[in-house]
Structure formats: structure tokens, C-alpha cells
Amino acid sequence: MLILQTDRDSLLKPLQAVTGIVERKHTLPILSNVLLESVGGKIQLLATDLEIQIHTHGADNDAGDFRLTTNAKKLQDILRALPDSAIVQLDWADNRLTLKAGKSRFNLQTLPAEDFPTMSVGETTQAAFSLTQETLKNMISQVQYSMAVQDIRYYLNGLLMQVESGQLRLVSTDGHRLAYSATTIESDLAKTEVILPRKTVLELNKLLNQPNEMVEIELLGNQVRFKCNDTVIISKIIDGKFPDYNRVIPLDNEKIFVISRTDLLGALERSAILANEKFKGVKLFLSAGLLRVSCTNSEQEEATEELEIAYQGNDLEVNFNISYLTDVLRNSHSDDMQLAFGDSSKSTLFTIPNEANFKYVVMPMRI
């Protein structure tokens, strides 16, 4: 039975929007599948791992209604491998989905749609607001690299989203560095905060691809819902208490200067070539009018770069994990960065000159 005929991209693009959360191997085989259905002449796709659920709309369809599930990754790989201009035909009979395109033919197994688990959605909205996709994407890019990865402190393996009055704040930390980004929103909300799982943050960031369109956000108690384009993400939140980030941000660092972001990034990237592969350490030497960057390794090799800066304070030598410095410089898009140092044992504060909405704190390391 013919259930769909469309061009390749009209099926592939919505499929790519949902398959990022699908695990190839799962204890529940059906969770490796995508739910495909046609309702009222419109194709809809849904995927879930029971922690996150993504639902989107696809091509128009005049071949009638249907509901089925099939392996998400295999279907995506087949569509990717077809020519851009391919016309795709889907037939479904005897629990088999047949995909035809030109001389190509693929038979895929299906599982019953009624067995596909979906997340129940909370009905109590604690906060709802919207902002442009470009604004949210820029905020995420400024902080997502500081999320922890599989830390035993599970509340660090994600991103704090906090709304209060007319401000949205995103904060992440792995215990060694912290990134903070804020923006104003057109909502007067009581203070509400959730911790978004790392996977949710990464999938959401992929979908924010229409800069001038809005993304709607609803905080639903133990869930959060994002609506953008024709796609809805529903995600559980991490149950835990995020650290008080205000206590981490140093306010009294007096050794302050402004430097070209690209000049500093270039010096660090070149020096990193000779950094110790295990420790990835870099020494920064601060003196009047000069910042010196130095890396050494176990073969006694050394890289040194000098950068002129407008600084007339006391000398300072401080060590960092070089990746923690290049991360913030790569993910910021400002021309200049302001660095505020304390002493060799205190955290350093990175900010954008005349911009209060971004802060990055990095702890020194012992080399």
C-alpha cells in the first residue's frame, strides 16, 4: 500500500531534526525507531529516549493517514545516500516498509505504533517566555562548553536556565571553570530555574537554525518545552541544586587589561602545539605592557609568544589548562576580551568590554 511519495529532502530534513536523540542500541528496541504518521494530510515524526522527546512536521501527504515505526538511523542513512533530487516512495504491507527511489529499493522492518512510548507532558506552566532563535543560540554557544561530562555531581552535567523578572540567564560549570550569559526578555516572571540535561542543550542548539524566528520556552515543573520552527522538544530536567554561581565570580581582581580576542587565541593555539599532551598546561606571564604565553612538554621543548597590552600593574605568573582558555575565545564573537587577574592562586575573570551579560571564570592549575 502506497503511503507517501515526496522528494528526498522533505522527508530527510524533519527526520534529521528528531533522530539526534535516538540511541542505536537500546534496551527497548522500539526506542531505536522513529514514529512516522500522517494526520490530516501532513507527515509527523516523533522520537524519544524517554528523557527527551522531539516532535516535528514534515511533508504534505495526500495518500491517506497511517501510523508506523521504523529504525530511525537506517532510514536516515538511506535517505542521505540517495541523490539530492530523488523522489521517494514509501509502501507499507505485512509489517514491512519499502522505500523506493529510482532503481533503488530498501525493505525495512516496522514495529507497531501503538507500542511506541511517548512522554506525558506536565500541565502546570511555571514560566513561559520567548526570544529570537539567534539570541538563544548565541547564549548557548557562550556557555555550553563549560558543562561537565559524566561528572559524579550529576547536576553539573547540564545547563542552569534561570528566569527572574525580565531576564534570562544561562550558567554552566564543570567545577574548574564557569560560564554565564544573560539577556533581557519581555516577561515579568518570578524567579524560576531548571537544570537542562547536556543532551537536551546540544539537540536544541542544532534546531535553532532560523535566526529571526522565535523560540517559545515553557518551564513545566519537572519538564521544559521548547517550540521552534515546526518542532517541539520536551525534556525532563535534572533534579538537583545548582551551585550558587554568584559566589564563584571574582569581583576584586585588580590586574585588568583588554586584549584582541583573535590575537590571544592565535598565540594560545600556536603555543599549544608544544604543550604537554597529558596536562595541557600554559603559563601566562603578566608584566608592564606585556603578556607572555609559554608552553613546555616532557621533551623539554618550549613555545613562547609575546603580546603587547595596555597594562602597568604588578608582575604575575599564573598557570592554566590551555583548553579552558581557547574554549572561551573560540566561542565568543567579540573583537576584544577583558581579563581580570588576582594572584596566582585566584580565579581569573573573562568579560567582554562594556558588556555585563557575559562572564567566564577559570581557575588556575598547578603545573
mmCIF file of N, CA and C in Angstrom, residues 126-187:
data_model
loop_
_atom_site.group_PDB
_atom_site.id
_atom_site.type_symbol
_atom_site.label_atom_id
_atom_site.label_comp_id
_atom_site.label_asym_id
_atom_site.label_seq_id
_atom_site.Cartn_x
_atom_site.Cartn_y
_atom_site.Cartn_z
ATOM 1 N N GLN A 126 5.041 26.896 34.962
ATOM 2 C CA GLN A 126 5.595 27.784 35.989
ATOM 3 C C GLN A 126 6.069 29.110 35.397
ATOM 4 N N ALA A 127 6.544 29.034 34.147
ATOM 5 C CA ALA A 127 7.003 30.249 33.465
ATOM 6 C C ALA A 127 6.957 29.999 31.967
ATOM 7 N N ALA A 128 6.609 31.034 31.214
ATOM 8 C CA ALA A 128 6.586 30.932 29.745
ATOM 9 C C ALA A 128 7.087 32.254 29.176
ATOM 10 N N PHE A 129 7.960 32.153 28.185
ATOM 11 C CA PHE A 129 8.520 33.356 27.564
ATOM 12 C C PHE A 129 9.061 32.976 26.195
ATOM 13 N N SER A 130 9.466 33.970 25.426
ATOM 14 C CA SER A 130 10.019 33.703 24.097
ATOM 15 C C SER A 130 11.128 34.692 23.798
ATOM 16 N N LEU A 131 12.016 34.306 22.884
ATOM 17 C CA LEU A 131 13.088 35.173 22.400
ATOM 18 C C LEU A 131 13.492 34.675 21.028
ATOM 19 N N THR A 132 14.303 35.447 20.312
ATOM 20 C CA THR A 132 14.690 35.018 18.973
ATOM 21 C C THR A 132 15.637 33.827 19.052
ATOM 22 N N GLN A 133 15.573 32.984 18.028
ATOM 23 C CA GLN A 133 16.462 31.822 17.978
ATOM 24 C C GLN A 133 17.927 32.268 17.973
ATOM 25 N N GLU A 134 18.225 33.366 17.294
ATOM 26 C CA GLU A 134 19.605 33.847 17.232
ATOM 27 C C GLU A 134 20.127 34.189 18.624
ATOM 28 N N THR A 135 19.287 34.871 19.430
ATOM 29 C CA THR A 135 19.711 35.258 20.780
ATOM 30 C C THR A 135 19.989 34.033 21.635
ATOM 31 N N LEU A 136 19.061 33.063 21.613
ATOM 32 C CA LEU A 136 19.255 31.872 22.432
ATOM 33 C C LEU A 136 20.445 31.056 21.948
ATOM 34 N N LYS A 137 20.621 30.946 20.643
ATOM 35 C CA LYS A 137 21.754 30.174 20.107
ATOM 36 C C LYS A 137 23.086 30.800 20.518
ATOM 37 N N ASN A 138 23.154 32.145 20.460
ATOM 38 C CA ASN A 138 24.379 32.831 20.877
ATOM 39 C C ASN A 138 24.656 32.612 22.360
ATOM 40 N N MET A 139 23.597 32.644 23.182
ATOM 41 C CA MET A 139 23.768 32.416 24.618
ATOM 42 C C MET A 139 24.273 31.001 24.885
ATOM 43 N N ILE A 140 23.680 30.025 24.213
ATOM 44 C CA ILE A 140 24.106 28.635 24.404
ATOM 45 C C ILE A 140 25.563 28.460 23.992
ATOM 46 N N SER A 141 25.949 29.069 22.860
ATOM 47 C CA SER A 141 27.339 28.918 22.388
ATOM 48 C C SER A 141 28.324 29.531 23.378
ATOM 49 N N GLN A 142 27.890 30.546 24.127
ATOM 50 C CA GLN A 142 28.776 31.201 25.090
ATOM 51 C C GLN A 142 28.995 30.380 26.354
ATOM 52 N N VAL A 143 28.133 29.380 26.615
ATOM 53 C CA VAL A 143 28.233 28.674 27.896
ATOM 54 C C VAL A 143 28.307 27.155 27.795
ATOM 55 N N GLN A 144 27.877 26.559 26.675
ATOM 56 C CA GLN A 144 27.710 25.098 26.645
ATOM 57 C C GLN A 144 29.021 24.325 26.829
ATOM 58 N N TYR A 145 30.150 24.900 26.426
ATOM 59 C CA TYR A 145 31.426 24.183 26.524
ATOM 60 C C TYR A 145 31.881 23.979 27.971
ATOM 61 N N SER A 146 31.262 24.701 28.919
ATOM 62 C CA SER A 146 31.655 24.550 30.329
ATOM 63 C C SER A 146 30.832 23.506 31.077
ATOM 64 N N MET A 147 29.863 22.877 30.392
ATOM 65 C CA MET A 147 29.110 21.809 31.053
ATOM 66 C C MET A 147 30.033 20.628 31.349
ATOM 67 N N ALA A 148 29.821 19.987 32.484
ATOM 68 C CA ALA A 148 30.586 18.790 32.811
ATOM 69 C C ALA A 148 30.127 17.620 31.934
ATOM 70 N N VAL A 149 30.995 16.631 31.791
ATOM 71 C CA VAL A 149 30.679 15.431 31.014
ATOM 72 C C VAL A 149 30.789 14.226 31.946
ATOM 73 N N GLN A 150 29.669 13.585 32.233
ATOM 74 C CA GLN A 150 29.609 12.392 33.082
ATOM 75 C C GLN A 150 30.273 12.613 34.441
ATOM 76 N N ASP A 151 30.028 13.759 35.030
ATOM 77 C CA ASP A 151 30.539 14.045 36.372
ATOM 78 C C ASP A 151 29.662 13.335 37.405
ATOM 79 N N ILE A 152 30.278 12.845 38.482
ATOM 80 C CA ILE A 152 29.508 12.187 39.532
ATOM 81 C C ILE A 152 28.531 13.181 40.175
ATOM 82 N N ARG A 153 28.866 14.478 40.111
ATOM 83 C CA ARG A 153 27.929 15.522 40.559
ATOM 84 C C ARG A 153 26.990 15.784 39.386
ATOM 85 N N TYR A 154 25.943 14.986 39.300
ATOM 86 C CA TYR A 154 25.087 14.933 38.119
ATOM 87 C C TYR A 154 24.492 16.284 37.749
ATOM 88 N N TYR A 155 24.295 17.167 38.738
ATOM 89 C CA TYR A 155 23.703 18.478 38.473
ATOM 90 C C TYR A 155 24.648 19.382 37.662
ATOM 91 N N LEU A 156 25.918 18.996 37.520
ATOM 92 C CA LEU A 156 26.857 19.754 36.683
ATOM 93 C C LEU A 156 26.817 19.306 35.226
ATOM 94 N N ASN A 157 26.172 18.151 34.962
ATOM 95 C CA ASN A 157 26.140 17.621 33.585
ATOM 96 C C ASN A 157 25.000 18.257 32.792
ATOM 97 N N GLY A 158 24.906 19.553 32.894
ATOM 98 C CA GLY A 158 23.815 20.250 32.224
ATOM 99 C C GLY A 158 24.001 21.745 32.340
ATOM 100 N N LEU A 159 22.910 22.471 32.092
ATOM 101 C CA LEU A 159 22.951 23.917 31.977
ATOM 102 C C LEU A 159 21.845 24.512 32.850
ATOM 103 N N LEU A 160 22.201 25.452 33.705
ATOM 104 C CA LEU A 160 21.197 26.139 34.501
ATOM 105 C C LEU A 160 20.483 27.174 33.641
ATOM 106 N N MET A 161 19.159 27.085 33.570
ATOM 107 C CA MET A 161 18.338 28.114 32.924
ATOM 108 C C MET A 161 17.530 28.791 34.023
ATOM 109 N N GLN A 162 17.753 30.080 34.188
ATOM 110 C CA GLN A 162 17.127 30.824 35.284
ATOM 111 C C GLN A 162 16.421 32.050 34.711
ATOM 112 N N VAL A 163 15.154 32.231 35.085
ATOM 113 C CA VAL A 163 14.439 33.451 34.710
ATOM 114 C C VAL A 163 14.065 34.197 35.988
ATOM 115 N N GLU A 164 14.165 35.513 35.904
ATOM 116 C CA GLU A 164 13.805 36.348 37.037
ATOM 117 C C GLU A 164 13.480 37.735 36.517
ATOM 118 N N SER A 165 12.265 38.211 36.851
ATOM 119 C CA SER A 165 11.800 39.493 36.326
ATOM 120 C C SER A 165 11.922 39.470 34.805
ATOM 121 N N GLY A 166 12.632 40.401 34.224
ATOM 122 C CA GLY A 166 12.735 40.444 32.761
ATOM 123 C C GLY A 166 14.058 39.954 32.244
ATOM 124 N N GLN A 167 14.663 38.965 32.921
ATOM 125 C CA GLN A 167 15.985 38.488 32.499
ATOM 126 C C GLN A 167 16.040 36.969 32.426
ATOM 127 N N LEU A 168 16.717 36.484 31.398
ATOM 128 C CA LEU A 168 17.029 35.056 31.249
ATOM 129 C C LEU A 168 18.524 34.885 31.427
ATOM 130 N N ARG A 169 18.911 33.892 32.261
ATOM 131 C CA ARG A 169 20.334 33.615 32.483
ATOM 132 C C ARG A 169 20.615 32.141 32.206
ATOM 133 N N LEU A 170 21.734 31.879 31.550
ATOM 134 C CA LEU A 170 22.227 30.522 31.343
ATOM 135 C C LEU A 170 23.592 30.418 32.014
ATOM 136 N N VAL A 171 23.793 29.362 32.796
ATOM 137 C CA VAL A 171 25.058 29.186 33.521
ATOM 138 C C VAL A 171 25.485 27.726 33.431
ATOM 139 N N SER A 172 26.785 27.497 33.218
ATOM 140 C CA SER A 172 27.310 26.124 33.240
ATOM 141 C C SER A 172 28.652 26.115 33.958
ATOM 142 N N THR A 173 28.955 24.989 34.592
ATOM 143 C CA THR A 173 30.252 24.836 35.256
ATOM 144 C C THR A 173 30.603 23.361 35.351
ATOM 145 N N ASP A 174 31.892 23.055 35.257
ATOM 146 C CA ASP A 174 32.365 21.688 35.476
ATOM 147 C C ASP A 174 33.211 21.603 36.743
ATOM 148 N N GLY A 175 33.184 22.666 37.537
ATOM 149 C CA GLY A 175 33.961 22.694 38.770
ATOM 150 C C GLY A 175 35.324 23.336 38.618
ATOM 151 N N HIS A 176 35.787 23.500 37.363
ATOM 152 C CA HIS A 176 37.085 24.126 37.098
ATOM 153 C C HIS A 176 36.935 25.492 36.427
ATOM 154 N N ARG A 177 35.799 25.667 35.747
ATOM 155 C CA ARG A 177 35.512 26.955 35.108
ATOM 156 C C ARG A 177 34.003 27.135 35.082
ATOM 157 N N LEU A 178 33.563 28.381 34.899
ATOM 158 C CA LEU A 178 32.139 28.690 34.899
ATOM 159 C C LEU A 178 31.861 29.729 33.824
ATOM 160 N N ALA A 179 30.766 29.512 33.069
ATOM 161 C CA ALA A 179 30.366 30.464 32.030
ATOM 162 C C ALA A 179 28.952 30.955 32.318
ATOM 163 N N TYR A 180 28.738 32.259 32.126
ATOM 164 C CA TYR A 180 27.462 32.910 32.440
ATOM 165 C C TYR A 180 27.068 33.801 31.278
ATOM 166 N N SER A 181 25.812 33.693 30.850
ATOM 167 C CA SER A 181 25.296 34.561 29.792
ATOM 168 C C SER A 181 23.887 34.988 30.170
ATOM 169 N N ALA A 182 23.541 36.241 29.892
ATOM 170 C CA ALA A 182 22.219 36.753 30.259
ATOM 171 C C ALA A 182 21.672 37.620 29.130
ATOM 172 N N THR A 183 20.347 37.756 29.112
ATOM 173 C CA THR A 183 19.693 38.661 28.157
ATOM 174 C C THR A 183 18.368 39.113 28.757
ATOM 175 N N THR A 184 17.837 40.203 28.239
ATOM 176 C CA THR A 184 16.530 40.669 28.699
ATOM 177 C C THR A 184 15.438 39.980 27.891
ATOM 178 N N ILE A 185 14.317 39.695 28.538
ATOM 179 C CA ILE A 185 13.161 39.102 27.876
ATOM 180 C C ILE A 185 11.927 39.929 28.232
ATOM 181 N N GLU A 186 10.932 39.869 27.373
ATOM 182 C CA GLU A 186 9.722 40.678 27.575
ATOM 183 C C GLU A 186 8.715 39.919 28.433
ATOM 184 N N SER A 187 9.134 39.603 29.638
ATOM 185 C CA SER A 187 8.256 38.916 30.589
ATOM 186 C C SER A 187 8.664 39.338 31.994
#
